[in-house]
Tab-separated table of C-alpha atoms in Angstrom:
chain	number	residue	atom	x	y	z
A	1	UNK	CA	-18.731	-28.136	-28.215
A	2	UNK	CA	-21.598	-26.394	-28.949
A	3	UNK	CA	-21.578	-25.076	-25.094
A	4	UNK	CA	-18.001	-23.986	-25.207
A	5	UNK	CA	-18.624	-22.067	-28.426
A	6	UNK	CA	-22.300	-20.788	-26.586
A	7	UNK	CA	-20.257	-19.678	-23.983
A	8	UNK	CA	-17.725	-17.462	-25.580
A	9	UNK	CA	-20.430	-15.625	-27.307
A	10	UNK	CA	-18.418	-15.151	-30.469
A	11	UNK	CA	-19.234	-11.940	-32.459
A	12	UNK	CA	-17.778	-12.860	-35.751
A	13	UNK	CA	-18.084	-16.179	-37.640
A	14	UNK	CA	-14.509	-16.299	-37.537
A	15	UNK	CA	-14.321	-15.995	-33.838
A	16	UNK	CA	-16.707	-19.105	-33.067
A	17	UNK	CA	-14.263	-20.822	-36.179
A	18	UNK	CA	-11.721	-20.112	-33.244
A	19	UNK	CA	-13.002	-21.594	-30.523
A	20	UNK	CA	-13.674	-24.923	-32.417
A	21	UNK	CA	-10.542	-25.309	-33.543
A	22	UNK	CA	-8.991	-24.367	-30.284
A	23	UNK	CA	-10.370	-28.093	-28.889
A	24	UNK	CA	-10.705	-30.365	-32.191
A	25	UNK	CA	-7.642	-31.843	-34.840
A	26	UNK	CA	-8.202	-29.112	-37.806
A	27	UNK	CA	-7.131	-32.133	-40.409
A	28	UNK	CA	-9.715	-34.720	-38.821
A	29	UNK	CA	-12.216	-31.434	-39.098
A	30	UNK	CA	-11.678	-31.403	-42.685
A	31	UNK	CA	-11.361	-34.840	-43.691
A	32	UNK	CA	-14.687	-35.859	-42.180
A	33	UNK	CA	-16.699	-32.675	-43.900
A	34	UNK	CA	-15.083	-33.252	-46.814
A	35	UNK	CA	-16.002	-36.696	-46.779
A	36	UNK	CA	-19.768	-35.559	-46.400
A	37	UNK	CA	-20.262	-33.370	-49.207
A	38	UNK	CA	-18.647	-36.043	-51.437
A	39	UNK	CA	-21.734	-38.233	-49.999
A	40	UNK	CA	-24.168	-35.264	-50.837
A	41	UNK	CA	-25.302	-32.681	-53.273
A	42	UNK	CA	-24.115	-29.275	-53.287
A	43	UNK	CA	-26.167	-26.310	-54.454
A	44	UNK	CA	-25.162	-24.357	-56.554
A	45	UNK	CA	-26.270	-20.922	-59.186
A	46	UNK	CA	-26.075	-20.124	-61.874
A	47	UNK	CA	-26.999	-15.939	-62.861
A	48	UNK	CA	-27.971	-15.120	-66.611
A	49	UNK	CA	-29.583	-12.887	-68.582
A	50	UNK	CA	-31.201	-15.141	-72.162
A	51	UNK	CA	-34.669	-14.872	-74.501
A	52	UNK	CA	-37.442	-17.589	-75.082
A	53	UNK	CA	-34.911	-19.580	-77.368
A	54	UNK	CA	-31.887	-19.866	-74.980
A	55	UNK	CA	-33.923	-20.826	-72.488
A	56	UNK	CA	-35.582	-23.640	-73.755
A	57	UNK	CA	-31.838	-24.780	-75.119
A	58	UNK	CA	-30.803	-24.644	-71.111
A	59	UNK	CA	-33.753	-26.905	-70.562
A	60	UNK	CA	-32.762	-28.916	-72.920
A	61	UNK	CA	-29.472	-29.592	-73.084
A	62	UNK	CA	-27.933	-28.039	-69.573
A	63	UNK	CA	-25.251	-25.191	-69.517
A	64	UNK	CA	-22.735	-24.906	-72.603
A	65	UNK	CA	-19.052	-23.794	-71.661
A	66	UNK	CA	-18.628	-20.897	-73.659
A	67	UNK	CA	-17.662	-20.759	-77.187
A	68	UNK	CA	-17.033	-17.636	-78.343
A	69	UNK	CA	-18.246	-17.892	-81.908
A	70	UNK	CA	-21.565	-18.868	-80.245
A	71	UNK	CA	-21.616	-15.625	-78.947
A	72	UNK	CA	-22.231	-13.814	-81.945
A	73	UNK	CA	-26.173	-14.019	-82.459
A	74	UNK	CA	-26.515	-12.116	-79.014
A	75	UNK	CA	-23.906	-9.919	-79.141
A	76	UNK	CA	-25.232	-8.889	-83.025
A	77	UNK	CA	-29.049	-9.051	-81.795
A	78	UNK	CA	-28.570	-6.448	-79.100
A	79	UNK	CA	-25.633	-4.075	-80.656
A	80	UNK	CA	-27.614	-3.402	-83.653
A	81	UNK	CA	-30.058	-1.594	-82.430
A	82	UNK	CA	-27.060	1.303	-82.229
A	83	UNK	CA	-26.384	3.435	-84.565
A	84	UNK	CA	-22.832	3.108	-84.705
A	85	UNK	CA	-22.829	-0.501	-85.418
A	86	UNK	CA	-22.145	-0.637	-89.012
A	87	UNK	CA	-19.277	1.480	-88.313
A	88	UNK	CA	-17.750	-0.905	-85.487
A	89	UNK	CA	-19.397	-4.304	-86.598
A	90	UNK	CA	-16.101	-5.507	-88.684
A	91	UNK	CA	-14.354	-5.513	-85.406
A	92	UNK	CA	-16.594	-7.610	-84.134
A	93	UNK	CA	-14.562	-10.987	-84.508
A	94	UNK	CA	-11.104	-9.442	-83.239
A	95	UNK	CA	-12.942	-8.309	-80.040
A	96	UNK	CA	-14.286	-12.131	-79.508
A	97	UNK	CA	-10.523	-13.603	-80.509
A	98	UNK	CA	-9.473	-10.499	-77.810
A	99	UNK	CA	-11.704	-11.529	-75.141
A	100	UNK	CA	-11.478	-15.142	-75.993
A	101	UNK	CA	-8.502	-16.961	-76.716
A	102	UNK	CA	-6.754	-13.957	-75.851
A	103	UNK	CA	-7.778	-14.053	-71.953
A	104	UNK	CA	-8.172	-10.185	-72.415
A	105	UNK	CA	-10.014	-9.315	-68.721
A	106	UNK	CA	-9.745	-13.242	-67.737
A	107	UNK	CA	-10.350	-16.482	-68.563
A	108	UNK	CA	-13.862	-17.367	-70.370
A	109	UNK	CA	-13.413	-19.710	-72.862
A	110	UNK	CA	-14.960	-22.659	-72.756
A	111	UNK	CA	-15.995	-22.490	-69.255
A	112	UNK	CA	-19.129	-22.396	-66.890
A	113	UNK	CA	-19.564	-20.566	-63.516
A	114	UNK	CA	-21.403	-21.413	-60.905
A	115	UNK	CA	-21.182	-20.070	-57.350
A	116	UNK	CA	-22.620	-21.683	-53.903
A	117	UNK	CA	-24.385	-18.722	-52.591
A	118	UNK	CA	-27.260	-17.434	-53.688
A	119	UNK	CA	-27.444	-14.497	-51.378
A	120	UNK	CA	-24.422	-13.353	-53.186
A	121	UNK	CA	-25.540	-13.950	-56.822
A	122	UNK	CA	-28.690	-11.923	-55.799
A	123	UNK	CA	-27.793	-9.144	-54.048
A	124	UNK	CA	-23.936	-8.873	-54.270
A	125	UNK	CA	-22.660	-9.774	-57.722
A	126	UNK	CA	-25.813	-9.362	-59.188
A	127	UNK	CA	-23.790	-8.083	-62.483
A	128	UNK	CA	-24.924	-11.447	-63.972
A	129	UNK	CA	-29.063	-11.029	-63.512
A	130	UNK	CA	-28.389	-7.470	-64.804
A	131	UNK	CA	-26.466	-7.014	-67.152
A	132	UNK	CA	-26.088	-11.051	-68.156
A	133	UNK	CA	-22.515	-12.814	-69.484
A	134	UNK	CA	-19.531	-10.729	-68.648
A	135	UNK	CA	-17.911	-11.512	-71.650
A	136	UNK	CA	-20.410	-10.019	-73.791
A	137	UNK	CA	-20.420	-7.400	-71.104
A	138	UNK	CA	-16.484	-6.823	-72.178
A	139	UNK	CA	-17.273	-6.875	-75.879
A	140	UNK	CA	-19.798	-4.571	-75.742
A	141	UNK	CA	-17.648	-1.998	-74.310
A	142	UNK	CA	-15.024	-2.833	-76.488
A	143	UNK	CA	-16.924	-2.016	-79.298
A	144	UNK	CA	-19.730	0.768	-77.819
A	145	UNK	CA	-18.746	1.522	-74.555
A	146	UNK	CA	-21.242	2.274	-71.779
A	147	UNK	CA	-24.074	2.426	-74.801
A	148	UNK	CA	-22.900	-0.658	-75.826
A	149	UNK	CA	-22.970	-2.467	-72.851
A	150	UNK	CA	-26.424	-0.829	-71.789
A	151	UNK	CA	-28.006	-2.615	-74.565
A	152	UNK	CA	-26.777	-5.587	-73.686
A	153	UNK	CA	-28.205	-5.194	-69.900
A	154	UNK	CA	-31.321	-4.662	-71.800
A	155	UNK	CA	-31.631	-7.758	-73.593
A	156	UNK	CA	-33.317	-11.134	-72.704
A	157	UNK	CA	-34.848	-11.980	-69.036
A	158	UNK	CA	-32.746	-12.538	-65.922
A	159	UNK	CA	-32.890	-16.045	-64.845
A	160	UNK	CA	-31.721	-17.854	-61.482
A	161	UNK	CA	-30.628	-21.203	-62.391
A	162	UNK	CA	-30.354	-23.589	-59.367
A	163	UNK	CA	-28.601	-26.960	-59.528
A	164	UNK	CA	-28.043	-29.577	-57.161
A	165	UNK	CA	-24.181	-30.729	-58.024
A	166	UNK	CA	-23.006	-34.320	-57.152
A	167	UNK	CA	-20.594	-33.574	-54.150
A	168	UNK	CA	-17.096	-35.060	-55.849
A	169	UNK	CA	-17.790	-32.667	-58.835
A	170	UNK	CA	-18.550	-29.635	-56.670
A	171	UNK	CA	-15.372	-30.335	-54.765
A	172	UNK	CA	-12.898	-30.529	-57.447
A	173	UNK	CA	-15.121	-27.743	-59.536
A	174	UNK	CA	-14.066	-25.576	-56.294
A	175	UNK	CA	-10.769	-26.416	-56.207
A	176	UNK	CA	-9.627	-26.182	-59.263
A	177	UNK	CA	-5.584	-26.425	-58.711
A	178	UNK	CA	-5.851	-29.315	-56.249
A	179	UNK	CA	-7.107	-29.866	-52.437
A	180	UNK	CA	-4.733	-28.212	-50.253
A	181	UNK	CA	-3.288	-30.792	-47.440
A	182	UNK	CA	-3.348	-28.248	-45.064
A	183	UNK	CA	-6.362	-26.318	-45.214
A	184	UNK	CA	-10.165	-26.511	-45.307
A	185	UNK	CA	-10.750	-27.150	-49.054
A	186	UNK	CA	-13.500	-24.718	-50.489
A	187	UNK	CA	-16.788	-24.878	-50.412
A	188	UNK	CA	-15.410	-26.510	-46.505
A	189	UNK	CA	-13.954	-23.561	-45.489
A	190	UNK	CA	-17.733	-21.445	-45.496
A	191	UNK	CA	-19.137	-24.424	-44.075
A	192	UNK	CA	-16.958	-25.179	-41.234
A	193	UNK	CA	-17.232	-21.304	-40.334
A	194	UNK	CA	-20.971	-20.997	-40.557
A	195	UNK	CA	-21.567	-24.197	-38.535
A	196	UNK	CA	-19.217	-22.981	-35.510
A	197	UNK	CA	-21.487	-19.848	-35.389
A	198	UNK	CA	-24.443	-22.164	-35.477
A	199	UNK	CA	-22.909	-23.973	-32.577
A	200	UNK	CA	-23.608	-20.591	-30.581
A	201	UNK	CA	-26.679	-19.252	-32.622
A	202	UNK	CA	-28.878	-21.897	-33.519
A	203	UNK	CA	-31.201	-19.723	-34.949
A	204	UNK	CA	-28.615	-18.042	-37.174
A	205	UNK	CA	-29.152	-18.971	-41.398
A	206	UNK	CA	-26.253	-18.613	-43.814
A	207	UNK	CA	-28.605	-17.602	-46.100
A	208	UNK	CA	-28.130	-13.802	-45.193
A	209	UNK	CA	-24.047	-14.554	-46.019
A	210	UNK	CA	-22.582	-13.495	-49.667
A	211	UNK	CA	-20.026	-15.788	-50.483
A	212	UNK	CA	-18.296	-15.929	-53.484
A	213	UNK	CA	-17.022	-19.331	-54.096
A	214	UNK	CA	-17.291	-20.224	-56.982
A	215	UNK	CA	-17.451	-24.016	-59.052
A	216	UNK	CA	-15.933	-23.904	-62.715
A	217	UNK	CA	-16.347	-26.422	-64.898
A	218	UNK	CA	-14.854	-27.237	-68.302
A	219	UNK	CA	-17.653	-29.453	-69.953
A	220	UNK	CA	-21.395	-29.338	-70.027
A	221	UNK	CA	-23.318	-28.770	-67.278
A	222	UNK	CA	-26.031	-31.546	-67.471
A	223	UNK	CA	-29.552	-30.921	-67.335
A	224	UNK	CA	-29.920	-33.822	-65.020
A	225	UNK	CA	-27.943	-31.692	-62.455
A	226	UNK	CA	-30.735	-28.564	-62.617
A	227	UNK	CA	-33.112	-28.326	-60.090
A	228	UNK	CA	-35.174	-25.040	-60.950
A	229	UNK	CA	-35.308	-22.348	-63.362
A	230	UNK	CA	-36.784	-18.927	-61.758
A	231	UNK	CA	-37.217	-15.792	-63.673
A	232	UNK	CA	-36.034	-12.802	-60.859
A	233	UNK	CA	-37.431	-9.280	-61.124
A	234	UNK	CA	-34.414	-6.990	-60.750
A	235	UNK	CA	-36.647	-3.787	-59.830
């Protein structure tokens, strides 16, 4: 396979994708990949922006789902340093019910994010090392608009969490509304593409890639699961 794909010289991942499937059974593809990353562990990230004290609470206890009335130390913390807050800080608890419950810009609530690609989380939606949760992000500007949300960019450290995520977990975290029967199941999909390129370019690293597929998960993420906490300079 790997000198039929060689020989095509494909120019696009999707291309060498192409050629693969051209000469192999696209279910019997899937089935067996899926099979081993349920036998593995699957990286995954985890972008945030927290102080001394949430930090040592992710060390200790993993990633929370969010809870929006645990959201209102940092949100209070950063947007009092404005001088508008005592005007807008009453409104405080209809903008979390607003962005909350209320699925105002999306989903949050009791949720955590992870994505596979760290490439991505780095240097394409960085928003997270910047400018840290996007629900506060939301509030902020709900409340104080771009000032708003500047001081929350401004607040804590940016920190890269990595985690190593038991394969069955990953799957269904990825797949949130079911496997599909007749498709590559995500994260199988970026994998199957990258290794028909691979098949051509042995030298070539998915690292450079900036995928955006994403895990979601509705309880904690364990501590056991983390496999490094790195500060990142964003300069």
């Amino acid at each position: 396979m790997a000198q039929i794909v060689r020989a095509t010289e494909p120019e696009f991942i999707e291309d060498a994708a192409d050629v693969v499937l051209a000469h192999a059974d696209k279910r019997v593809l899937s089935k067996v990949m899926t099979n081993w990353l349920r036998s593995h562990r699957i990286r995954g990230y985890h972008g945030t922006r927290v102080n001394a004290t949430e930090l040592a609470s992710i060390r200790r206890d993993g990633l929370l789902p969010l809870r929006v009335h645990q959201r209102i130390e940092r949100l209070e913390r950063a947007l009092s340093k404005h001088p508008r807050w005592g005007e807008v800080k009453h409104t405080l608890p209809a903008a979390l019910e607003l962005f909350g419950p209320g699925m105002r810009s999306g989903r949050r609530e009791g949720q955590v994010h992870l994505t596979v690609s760290r490439a991505g989380l780095e240097n394409g939606f960085n928003h997270y090392l910047r400018e840290g949760s996007e629900f506060d992000w939301h509030v902020s500007h709900h409340l104080l608009g771009a000032e708003g949300q500047g001081l929350m960019a401004a607040d804590g450290q940016p920190y890269l969490i990595a985690l190593l995520v038991p394969g069955d977990a990953a799957l269904e975290s990825c797949n949130r509304y079911g496997m599909p029967t007749d498709n590559f199941p995500n994260p199988v999909s970026d994998l199957f593409r990258v290794w028909s390129y691979w098949l051509a370019y042995p030298d070539y690293r998915a690292s450079c890639l900036k995928l955006d597929c994403g895990m979601v998960f509705s309880d904690i993420v364990p501590v056991s699961w983390i496999d490094r906490v790195k500060k990142i300079d964003m300069t």
